Amino acid sequence: MGGDNTPLSNTLASVLDNLSTTSSGTLFGIVAATGIVAATGFALTFGQAEVKGKAATELLKGTSLREDEVKEHWEEYDKYFQQNAGEGVDEKQKAPKLVDTFYNLVTDIYEWGWGQSFHFSPAIPGKSHKDATRAHETMIADLLELKPGQKVLDVGCGVGGPMRAVASYSQAHVTGITINDYQVKRALHHNEKAGLKDLCTVVQGNFLHMPFEKESFDAAYSCEATCHAPKLTDVYKEIFGMLKPGGLYVSYEWVKTPKYDKLNPEHVRIVDAICYGDALPEMRTYLEIVDAAKEVGFEVVEERDLALPPAGPWWKRLKMGRLAYYRNHVIVSILSFLGLAPAGTTEVHEMLYKTAISLVEGGETGVFTPMHLLLCRKPETQETPAVAASA
Amino acid sequence: MRLLTHNMLACNIKGVTKGYPLKIEATKTEEKETDFNAGFLRHIYPKLDWKALREAAASLGLEELPEQVEPSQLEDEDFLRRFHHVLLEIHLEEGALVCPETGRRFPVSKGIPNMLLNEDEV
Ligand SMILES: C[S@@+](CC[C@H](N)C(=O)[O-])C[C@H]1O[C@@H](n2cnc3c(N)ncnc32)[C@H](O)[C@@H]1O
């Protein structure tokens, strides 16, 4: 799992690890027992003051949202989504607002359970998740042929796991943009801790309207982020505009693979569930992303699904993590019950749990991939983009 | 945020043609020491808009940077230290960045610039 776990989550996790290896109680029994053990755990480890103090506060509340806000955001989020046979959400233009809401809800939980990189990577035999994650990230630097001192744009940077890997590996300067202000805070905090604050910058903004000088970046990348754009050409066009002529752009895209059959209800169900659980306006096909890149003027240099064999299954981690998810879910439920986590956190966590199952199904059936690689170049001399001609 | 970040930001409201550089309105700045790395400065120098950096420094009342930088200066530790200080050690904590063309203010709070546009601006 990695990341910097708080003492609280460590303690609880170990308490629960011990617990879950003990025998076959009923679900209720486990939950009840866990509640008591966990509560005792708090008291023993931290003493009263600290239960109410920093550790608990940092884990789940008081960081991004006030108590009442989680519930509110959750209701807003839930209401917004209508599961529309393979079509994603209705009002696509609202996606940025929706995404912001989504990340207010899940950033803490992601970081806690997943570490600082909010993306998948192919499993590498004999290597840890952490190493596999890092390999997937440094590959970006290799594909972009980054050199020290170059200026690189990270489109949809999350809390900055990929940014720190790319910057430290290449010594290029990375500027991240994310729509969510809480993620900016977390990213800045991690950059500082990693000693990378000179090489990494983060701003809050919308990647559909980027606040940078035109043609000021040597290269750009997006790691499982442009899937959130209501219209892919809008974000690609924006990235194209920020790049210097000749600049490379690489993206890991979430797409429906050639195996996806829109007449197969199972496939449709799986993809709909993924959209719902990850705040996606719609799921594109692997062909659509290539078309979108060409449409805005990019030359497509390379394009392939990094999840195809011999790559190890990216969903393995989720599958192995089911127990951990369940365990986390129990912790979250208890924290909510004890009033330590904001109301609504349980629902959010439940959603993430269900999403994890859909993602595994997407991976196992092969109808979905979160890592379709797209490597493009902005031409040195600009011709009129194809869109003008074809429109 | 540092002046390095400021150096990259622009106002891209629809129709704006001269949205760079943004003016700085500072209500609170902080000085935070950071390790001196001459290599980094030499690398980043050609990527900067020097005039924008110089004006930003002046608007915050920092010590003056030269109008032009000669290649030899990038070997001069004295100069590099001044450059380092202005680029990396001065943080705008509270205030705003203002579009030179429209006067639109982008708030900076706790060191984070909020560059989100409103619906009618895009
Ligand atoms: C799945 S996360 C990936 C984060 C990061 N690239 C990583 O791999 O750790 C998607 C990211 O896209 C960002 N995002 C989505 N829509 C955005 C928008 N319209 N403008 C800016 N960022 C956006 C989210 O805030 C989030 O940080």
Coordinates of C-alpha atoms and ligand atoms in Angstrom, one line a residue:
Chain A
M1 CA 0.0 0.0 0.0
G2 CA 2.8 2.5 0.7
G3 CA 2.2 6.2 1.3
D4 CA 2.6 7.7 4.7
N5 CA 0.1 6.0 6.9
T6 CA -0.8 7.8 10.0
P7 CA -0.1 6.1 13.3
L8 CA -3.9 5.7 13.7
S9 CA -4.4 3.7 10.6
N10 CA -1.4 1.6 11.4
T11 CA -2.6 0.7 14.8
L12 CA -6.1 0.0 13.6
A13 CA -4.8 -2.0 10.7
S14 CA -2.7 -4.2 12.9
V15 CA -5.4 -4.7 15.4
L16 CA -7.7 -5.7 12.6
D17 CA -5.2 -7.9 10.9
N18 CA -4.9 -9.9 14.1
L19 CA -8.5 -10.0 14.4
S20 CA -9.3 -11.1 10.9
T21 CA -7.0 -14.1 11.2
T22 CA -8.9 -15.3 14.2
S23 CA -11.6 -17.8 13.3
S24 CA -15.0 -17.6 11.9
G25 CA -17.3 -15.2 13.7
T26 CA -20.4 -13.9 12.0
L27 CA -20.1 -10.7 10.2
F28 CA -21.9 -8.9 13.0
G29 CA -19.7 -10.5 15.6
I30 CA -16.6 -9.3 13.8
V31 CA -17.9 -5.8 13.4
A32 CA -19.0 -5.6 17.0
A33 CA -15.8 -7.1 18.3
T34 CA -13.7 -4.9 16.1
G35 CA -15.5 -1.9 17.3
I36 CA -14.6 -2.6 20.9
V37 CA -11.0 -3.6 20.1
A38 CA -10.5 -0.6 17.9
A39 CA -12.0 1.8 20.5
T40 CA -9.7 0.2 23.1
G41 CA -6.9 0.5 20.6
F42 CA -7.3 4.2 20.4
A43 CA -7.5 4.7 24.1
L44 CA -4.4 2.5 24.8
T45 CA -2.3 3.9 22.1
F46 CA -3.1 7.6 22.2
G47 CA -4.8 8.4 25.4
Q48 CA -7.9 10.4 25.5
A49 CA -6.6 13.7 24.3
E50 CA -5.1 12.4 21.2
V51 CA -8.1 10.4 20.2
K52 CA -9.8 13.7 19.6
G53 CA -6.6 15.2 18.5
K54 CA -4.3 15.1 15.5
A55 CA -4.1 11.5 14.4
A56 CA -7.8 10.9 14.1
T57 CA -8.4 14.4 12.7
E58 CA -5.8 13.9 10.1
L59 CA -7.0 10.6 8.9
L60 CA -10.6 11.3 8.1
K61 CA -11.9 14.6 9.1
G62 CA -11.1 18.2 9.4
T63 CA -8.6 18.0 6.5
S64 CA -10.7 18.5 3.4
L65 CA -14.2 18.9 4.6
R66 CA -16.3 19.9 7.5
E67 CA -18.5 17.3 9.1
D68 CA -21.7 18.1 7.3
E69 CA -20.1 18.6 4.0
V70 CA -19.2 15.0 3.3
K71 CA -22.8 14.0 3.5
E72 CA -23.9 16.9 1.4
H73 CA -21.3 16.2 -1.2
W74 CA -22.1 12.6 -1.2
E75 CA -25.8 13.2 -1.8
E76 CA -25.0 15.6 -4.6
Y77 CA -22.7 13.2 -6.1
D78 CA -25.1 10.3 -5.9
K79 CA -28.0 12.2 -7.3
Y80 CA -26.0 13.5 -10.2
F81 CA -25.2 10.1 -11.6
Q82 CA -27.7 8.3 -13.6
Q83 CA -26.5 5.1 -14.9
N84 CA -27.2 5.3 -18.5
A85 CA -26.5 2.2 -20.5
G86 CA -23.0 2.8 -21.6
E87 CA -23.5 6.5 -22.1
G88 CA -22.1 7.9 -18.9
V89 CA -23.8 10.8 -17.2
D90 CA -26.4 13.1 -18.7
E91 CA -25.1 16.6 -18.2
K92 CA -21.5 16.1 -19.3
Q93 CA -20.6 19.7 -19.0
K94 CA -21.0 19.5 -15.2
A95 CA -18.2 17.0 -15.0
P96 CA -15.5 19.3 -13.6
K97 CA -17.7 20.3 -10.7
L98 CA -18.6 16.7 -10.1
V99 CA -15.0 15.6 -10.2
D100 CA -14.1 18.2 -7.7
T101 CA -16.8 16.9 -5.4
F102 CA -15.6 13.4 -5.9
Y103 CA -12.0 14.2 -5.0
N104 CA -13.1 16.1 -1.9
L105 CA -14.7 12.8 -0.9
V106 CA -12.1 10.3 -1.8
T107 CA -8.7 11.9 -1.5
D108 CA -8.1 11.0 2.1
I109 CA -9.4 7.5 1.6
Y110 CA -7.2 7.0 -1.5
E111 CA -4.1 8.2 0.2
W112 CA -4.7 6.2 3.2
G113 CA -5.3 2.9 1.4
W114 CA -3.4 3.4 -1.8
G115 CA -0.5 5.8 -1.2
Q116 CA 0.3 8.9 -3.2
S117 CA -0.2 7.7 -6.7
F118 CA -3.8 7.4 -7.8
H119 CA -3.4 5.2 -10.8
F120 CA -2.9 1.6 -11.8
S121 CA 0.2 -0.2 -13.1
P122 CA 0.9 -3.6 -14.5
A123 CA 2.0 -6.0 -11.8
I124 CA 5.6 -7.0 -12.1
P125 CA 6.5 -10.5 -10.9
G126 CA 8.7 -10.4 -7.9
K127 CA 8.3 -6.7 -7.4
S128 CA 6.2 -4.7 -4.9
H129 CA 3.3 -2.5 -5.8
K130 CA 5.4 0.4 -5.0
D131 CA 8.1 -0.6 -7.5
A132 CA 5.5 -1.4 -10.1
T133 CA 3.9 2.0 -9.6
R134 CA 7.2 3.7 -9.9
A135 CA 8.2 1.9 -13.0
H136 CA 4.9 3.0 -14.6
E137 CA 5.7 6.5 -13.7
T138 CA 9.3 6.7 -14.7
M139 CA 8.3 5.2 -18.1
I140 CA 6.6 8.6 -18.7
A141 CA 9.9 10.4 -18.3
D142 CA 11.6 7.9 -20.7
L143 CA 8.8 8.2 -23.3
L144 CA 9.0 12.0 -23.1
E145 CA 12.8 11.8 -23.3
L146 CA 13.0 14.3 -20.5
K147 CA 16.2 16.1 -19.7
P148 CA 17.3 18.1 -16.6
G149 CA 15.8 21.6 -16.6
Q150 CA 13.0 20.9 -19.1
K151 CA 9.6 22.2 -18.2
V152 CA 6.9 19.5 -18.0
L153 CA 3.2 19.8 -17.4
D154 CA 1.3 17.2 -15.3
V155 CA -2.3 17.4 -16.3
G156 CA -4.6 16.3 -13.5
C157 CA -1.8 15.6 -11.0
G158 CA -3.7 14.3 -7.9
V159 CA -1.5 14.5 -4.8
G160 CA 1.5 14.2 -7.0
G161 CA 2.9 10.6 -6.8
P162 CA 3.8 10.5 -10.5
M163 CA 5.1 14.1 -10.5
R164 CA 7.7 13.3 -7.8
A165 CA 8.8 10.1 -9.6
V166 CA 9.1 12.0 -12.9
A167 CA 11.0 14.9 -11.4
S168 CA 13.4 13.0 -9.3
Y169 CA 14.1 10.5 -12.0
S170 CA 14.6 13.1 -14.8
Q171 CA 15.5 16.2 -12.9
A172 CA 13.1 18.0 -15.2
H173 CA 10.8 20.7 -13.6
V174 CA 7.2 19.5 -13.3
T175 CA 4.2 21.7 -13.0
G176 CA 1.0 20.0 -11.9
I177 CA -2.5 21.2 -12.2
T178 CA -5.6 19.7 -10.4
I179 CA -9.1 21.1 -10.0
N180 CA -9.2 20.1 -6.3
D181 CA -7.7 22.5 -3.8
Y182 CA -7.3 19.8 -1.1
Q183 CA -5.1 17.8 -3.5
V184 CA -3.0 20.8 -4.1
K185 CA -2.4 21.1 -0.4
R186 CA -1.5 17.4 -0.1
A187 CA 0.8 17.6 -3.1
L188 CA 2.7 20.6 -1.8
H189 CA 3.1 18.9 1.5
H190 CA 4.4 15.7 0.0
N191 CA 6.7 17.6 -2.4
E192 CA 8.3 19.4 0.5
K193 CA 8.7 16.2 2.5
A194 CA 10.3 14.5 -0.5
G195 CA 12.8 17.4 -0.9
L196 CA 11.4 18.1 -4.3
K197 CA 9.8 21.5 -3.8
D198 CA 12.2 23.2 -6.2
L199 CA 11.5 20.7 -9.0
C200 CA 7.7 20.5 -8.6
T201 CA 5.0 23.1 -8.6
V202 CA 1.3 22.7 -8.2
V203 CA -1.6 25.0 -9.0
Q204 CA -5.3 24.7 -8.6
G205 CA -7.0 25.1 -12.0
N206 CA -9.2 23.4 -14.6
F207 CA -7.3 21.5 -17.3
L208 CA -9.9 22.6 -19.8
H209 CA -8.7 26.2 -19.3
M210 CA -5.1 26.1 -18.2
P211 CA -3.6 29.1 -16.6
F212 CA -0.2 29.0 -18.3
E213 CA 1.6 30.8 -21.0
K214 CA 0.9 29.3 -24.5
E215 CA 3.7 27.1 -25.8
S216 CA 5.7 27.3 -22.6
F217 CA 6.2 23.6 -21.9
D218 CA 8.8 21.2 -23.4
A219 CA 6.6 18.2 -22.7
A220 CA 3.3 17.1 -21.0
Y221 CA 1.7 14.0 -19.6
S222 CA -1.5 12.9 -18.0
C223 CA -1.8 9.8 -15.9
E224 CA -5.4 8.5 -15.7
A225 CA -6.8 12.0 -15.5
T226 CA -8.1 13.1 -19.0
C227 CA -10.7 10.4 -18.6
H228 CA -12.5 13.0 -16.5
A229 CA -12.8 15.5 -19.3
P230 CA -16.4 15.9 -20.6
K231 CA -15.0 16.1 -24.1
L232 CA -11.6 14.6 -24.8
T233 CA -10.7 17.0 -27.7
D234 CA -11.2 19.9 -25.3
V235 CA -8.5 18.8 -23.0
Y236 CA -6.2 17.6 -25.8
K237 CA -6.6 21.0 -27.5
E238 CA -5.6 22.7 -24.3
I239 CA -2.5 20.6 -23.8
F240 CA -1.6 21.0 -27.4
G241 CA -1.7 24.8 -26.9
M242 CA 0.6 24.7 -23.9
L243 CA 3.3 22.7 -25.7
K244 CA 6.2 24.1 -27.6
P245 CA 6.3 23.0 -31.2
G246 CA 7.9 19.6 -31.4
G247 CA 6.9 18.9 -27.8
L248 CA 5.8 15.4 -26.8
Y249 CA 2.7 14.4 -24.8
V250 CA 2.0 11.0 -23.2
S251 CA -1.2 9.9 -21.7
Y252 CA -2.4 6.8 -19.8
E253 CA -6.1 6.6 -20.8
W254 CA -9.0 4.8 -19.5
V255 CA -10.8 3.1 -22.4
K256 CA -13.0 0.4 -23.7
T257 CA -10.8 -2.1 -25.4
P258 CA -11.4 -4.0 -28.7
K259 CA -13.0 -6.7 -26.6
Y260 CA -15.8 -4.5 -25.5
D261 CA -19.1 -5.4 -27.2
K262 CA -21.8 -2.8 -26.7
L263 CA -24.5 -5.4 -27.3
N264 CA -23.2 -7.5 -24.4
P265 CA -25.2 -6.4 -21.3
E266 CA -22.4 -7.7 -19.0
H267 CA -19.9 -5.4 -20.7
V268 CA -22.2 -2.5 -20.5
R269 CA -22.9 -3.1 -16.8
I270 CA -19.3 -3.3 -15.9
V271 CA -18.3 -0.1 -17.8
D272 CA -21.3 1.8 -16.3
A273 CA -20.3 0.8 -12.8
I274 CA -16.8 2.0 -13.4
C275 CA -18.0 5.4 -14.6
Y276 CA -20.2 5.7 -11.6
G277 CA -17.6 4.8 -9.1
D278 CA -14.9 7.0 -10.6
A279 CA -16.8 10.1 -11.6
L280 CA -16.3 9.6 -15.3
P281 CA -18.6 11.4 -17.7
E282 CA -18.3 8.6 -20.2
M283 CA -16.0 5.8 -21.3
R284 CA -14.3 6.2 -24.6
T285 CA -13.1 3.5 -26.9
Y286 CA -9.5 3.0 -27.7
L287 CA -10.1 4.3 -31.2
E288 CA -11.8 7.5 -30.0
I289 CA -8.7 8.7 -28.1
V290 CA -6.5 8.4 -31.2
D291 CA -9.0 10.2 -33.3
A292 CA -9.3 13.0 -30.6
A293 CA -5.5 13.4 -30.6
K294 CA -5.3 13.7 -34.4
E295 CA -8.3 16.0 -34.5
V296 CA -6.6 18.6 -32.4
G297 CA -3.4 18.5 -34.5
F298 CA -1.1 15.9 -32.7
E299 CA 0.9 13.4 -34.6
V300 CA 0.4 10.0 -32.9
V301 CA 3.8 8.4 -32.3
E302 CA 2.7 5.3 -30.5
E303 CA -0.5 3.9 -29.2
R304 CA -1.1 0.6 -27.4
D305 CA -2.7 -1.1 -24.4
L306 CA 0.0 -1.5 -21.7
A307 CA -2.3 -4.0 -19.9
L308 CA -2.0 -6.7 -22.7
P309 CA 0.1 -9.7 -21.9
P310 CA 2.9 -10.3 -21.0
A311 CA 2.1 -7.4 -18.7
G312 CA 1.0 -8.6 -15.3
P313 CA -2.6 -7.9 -14.3
W314 CA -3.1 -4.4 -13.0
W315 CA -6.2 -5.4 -11.2
K316 CA -4.3 -8.0 -9.1
R317 CA -3.7 -5.4 -6.5
L318 CA -7.4 -4.7 -6.2
K319 CA -8.2 -8.3 -5.9
M320 CA -5.6 -9.0 -3.3
G321 CA -6.7 -5.8 -1.7
R322 CA -10.3 -7.0 -1.2
L323 CA -9.6 -8.1 2.3
A324 CA -7.9 -4.8 3.0
Y325 CA -10.8 -3.0 1.5
Y326 CA -13.1 -4.9 3.6
R327 CA -10.9 -4.2 6.6
N328 CA -10.7 -0.5 5.8
H329 CA -14.5 -0.5 5.3
V330 CA -14.9 -1.9 8.8
I331 CA -12.6 0.7 10.2
V332 CA -14.4 3.5 8.4
S333 CA -17.7 2.2 9.6
I334 CA -16.5 2.2 13.1
L335 CA -15.0 5.6 12.9
S336 CA -18.3 7.0 11.6
F337 CA -20.2 5.1 14.3
L338 CA -17.9 6.6 16.9
G339 CA -18.4 10.0 15.3
L340 CA -14.7 10.3 14.4
A341 CA -15.3 10.3 10.7
P342 CA -17.8 12.5 9.0
A343 CA -21.2 11.1 8.2
G344 CA -21.3 9.9 4.7
T345 CA -17.8 8.5 4.8
T346 CA -19.2 5.0 5.0
E347 CA -21.2 5.4 1.8
V348 CA -18.2 6.8 0.0
H349 CA -16.1 3.9 1.1
E350 CA -18.8 1.5 0.1
M351 CA -18.9 3.0 -3.3
L352 CA -15.1 2.6 -3.6
Y353 CA -15.4 -1.0 -2.6
K354 CA -18.0 -1.7 -5.2
T355 CA -16.0 0.2 -7.8
A356 CA -13.0 -2.0 -7.0
I357 CA -15.1 -5.0 -7.9
S358 CA -16.2 -3.5 -11.2
L359 CA -12.7 -2.6 -12.1
V360 CA -11.5 -6.2 -11.4
E361 CA -14.3 -7.4 -13.7
G362 CA -13.3 -4.9 -16.3
G363 CA -9.7 -6.2 -16.1
E364 CA -10.6 -9.9 -16.0
T365 CA -12.9 -9.8 -19.0
G366 CA -10.5 -7.5 -20.7
V367 CA -13.2 -5.1 -21.9
F368 CA -11.6 -2.2 -20.0
T369 CA -8.1 -0.9 -19.5
P370 CA -6.8 2.1 -17.4
M371 CA -3.5 2.2 -19.3
H372 CA -4.0 2.7 -23.0
L373 CA -0.8 4.5 -23.9
L374 CA -1.0 7.4 -26.2
L375 CA 2.3 9.1 -27.2
C376 CA 1.9 12.2 -29.4
R377 CA 4.0 15.0 -30.8
K378 CA 3.0 18.5 -31.6
P379 CA 4.3 19.1 -35.1
E380 CA 7.3 21.5 -35.5
T381 CA 5.5 23.5 -38.2
Q382 CA 1.9 23.9 -37.5
E383 CA -0.6 23.0 -40.2
T384 CA -4.3 23.7 -39.8
P385 CA -5.7 20.9 -37.6
A386 CA -7.7 18.4 -39.4
V387 CA -10.8 19.5 -37.5
A388 CA -11.0 22.7 -39.5
A389 CA -10.9 20.9 -42.7
S390 CA -13.4 18.2 -41.8
A391 CA -15.9 20.5 -39.9
Chain B
M1 CA 3.8 30.0 -4.1
R2 CA 7.2 31.1 -5.3
L3 CA 8.0 33.5 -8.0
L4 CA 9.0 30.5 -10.1
T5 CA 5.4 29.5 -10.2
H6 CA 4.3 33.1 -10.8
N7 CA 6.6 33.1 -13.8
M8 CA 4.5 30.4 -15.5
L9 CA 1.0 31.6 -14.8
A10 CA -1.1 33.5 -17.2
C11 CA -4.7 34.7 -17.5
N12 CA -6.3 32.8 -20.3
I13 CA -9.8 34.2 -20.1
K14 CA -11.5 34.0 -23.4
G15 CA -10.6 36.9 -25.6
V16 CA -7.6 38.0 -23.5
T17 CA -4.5 38.5 -25.5
K18 CA -2.1 40.0 -23.0
G19 CA -2.7 38.0 -19.9
Y20 CA 0.9 37.8 -19.0
P21 CA 2.7 38.5 -16.6
L22 CA 0.2 38.7 -13.8
K23 CA 0.6 41.6 -11.4
I24 CA 1.1 40.6 -7.8
E25 CA -0.9 42.0 -4.9
A26 CA 0.6 40.7 -1.8
T27 CA -0.9 41.0 1.6
K28 CA 1.5 38.4 3.1
T29 CA 4.8 37.1 1.9
E30 CA 7.1 34.7 3.7
E31 CA 10.8 33.9 3.3
K32 CA 11.6 30.2 3.5
E33 CA 15.2 29.0 3.2
T34 CA 15.8 26.4 0.6
D35 CA 19.0 24.6 -0.5
F36 CA 21.1 26.4 -3.0
N37 CA 21.5 24.4 -6.2
A38 CA 23.5 26.2 -8.9
G39 CA 22.9 23.5 -11.5
F40 CA 19.1 23.9 -11.1
L41 CA 19.3 27.6 -11.6
R42 CA 21.4 27.3 -14.7
H43 CA 19.0 24.8 -16.2
I44 CA 15.9 26.7 -15.3
Y45 CA 17.2 30.1 -16.4
P46 CA 16.6 29.8 -20.1
K47 CA 13.1 28.6 -19.4
L48 CA 12.2 31.7 -17.5
D49 CA 10.7 35.0 -18.7
W50 CA 13.4 37.1 -17.1
K51 CA 11.5 40.4 -17.5
A52 CA 8.5 39.0 -15.7
L53 CA 10.7 37.7 -12.8
R54 CA 12.5 41.0 -12.5
E55 CA 9.2 43.0 -12.4
A56 CA 7.7 40.6 -9.9
A57 CA 10.7 41.0 -7.6
A58 CA 10.5 44.8 -7.9
S59 CA 6.8 44.8 -7.1
L60 CA 7.5 42.9 -3.9
G61 CA 10.3 45.4 -3.1
L62 CA 13.0 42.7 -3.3
E63 CA 16.5 43.6 -4.2
E64 CA 17.0 44.4 -7.8
L65 CA 17.9 41.9 -10.5
P66 CA 19.8 43.0 -13.6
E67 CA 18.0 43.8 -16.7
Q68 CA 20.0 41.4 -18.7
V69 CA 21.9 38.4 -17.7
E70 CA 25.3 37.7 -19.2
P71 CA 26.4 34.1 -19.6
S72 CA 29.3 34.8 -17.3
Q73 CA 26.9 35.7 -14.5
L74 CA 25.5 32.2 -14.5
E75 CA 28.9 31.2 -13.2
D76 CA 29.0 33.9 -10.6
E77 CA 27.9 32.6 -7.2
D78 CA 27.1 36.0 -5.9
F79 CA 24.6 36.5 -8.7
L80 CA 23.2 33.0 -8.5
R81 CA 22.5 33.4 -4.8
R82 CA 20.5 36.5 -5.5
F83 CA 18.7 34.8 -8.3
H84 CA 18.0 31.8 -6.0
H85 CA 16.6 34.0 -3.3
V86 CA 14.2 35.8 -5.5
L87 CA 13.1 32.7 -7.5
L88 CA 12.7 30.1 -4.8
E89 CA 12.8 31.6 -1.3
I90 CA 10.1 34.3 -1.4
H91 CA 6.6 32.9 -1.1
L92 CA 3.5 34.7 -1.8
E93 CA 1.2 33.4 1.0
E94 CA -1.9 35.6 0.8
G95 CA -2.9 38.1 -1.9
A96 CA -3.9 37.9 -5.5
L97 CA -2.6 37.7 -9.0
V98 CA -4.1 40.2 -11.3
C99 CA -4.6 40.0 -15.0
P100 CA -2.9 43.0 -16.7
E101 CA -5.5 43.2 -19.4
T102 CA -8.9 42.7 -17.6
G103 CA -8.0 43.3 -13.9
R104 CA -9.4 39.9 -13.0
R105 CA -8.0 38.8 -9.6
F106 CA -6.9 35.2 -8.9
P107 CA -6.8 34.8 -5.2
V108 CA -3.8 33.3 -3.5
S109 CA -4.6 31.7 -0.2
K110 CA -2.3 29.8 2.1
G111 CA 0.2 29.9 -0.7
I112 CA -2.1 28.3 -3.3
P113 CA -3.1 30.2 -6.4
N114 CA -6.7 29.5 -7.4
M115 CA -6.7 29.8 -11.2
L116 CA -10.2 28.4 -11.8
L117 CA -12.2 30.5 -14.1
N118 CA -16.0 31.1 -13.9
E119 CA -18.3 29.7 -16.5
D120 CA -18.8 33.1 -18.2
E121 CA -15.0 33.5 -18.6
V122 CA -14.3 30.5 -20.8
Ligands
LIG1 C1 -7.3 9.3 -11.0 S1 -6.7 10.9 -10.5 C2 -5.0 10.7 -11.1 C3 -4.1 11.6 -10.4 C4 -2.6 11.5 -10.7 N1 -2.4 11.7 -12.1 C5 -2.0 10.2 -10.3 O1 -1.9 9.3 -11.1 O2 -1.8 10.0 -9.1 C6 -7.4 12.1 -11.6 C7 -7.0 13.5 -11.4 O3 -7.5 14.4 -12.4 C8 -7.9 15.6 -11.8 N2 -8.9 16.3 -12.7 C9 -10.1 15.8 -13.1 N3 -10.7 16.7 -13.8 C10 -10.0 17.8 -13.8 C11 -10.1 19.1 -14.4 N4 -11.2 19.5 -15.2 N5 -9.1 20.0 -14.2 C12 -8.0 19.7 -13.5 N6 -7.9 18.5 -12.9 C13 -8.8 17.5 -13.1 C14 -8.4 15.2 -10.5 O4 -8.5 16.3 -9.6 C15 -7.4 14.1 -10.1 O5 -6.3 14.8 -9.5

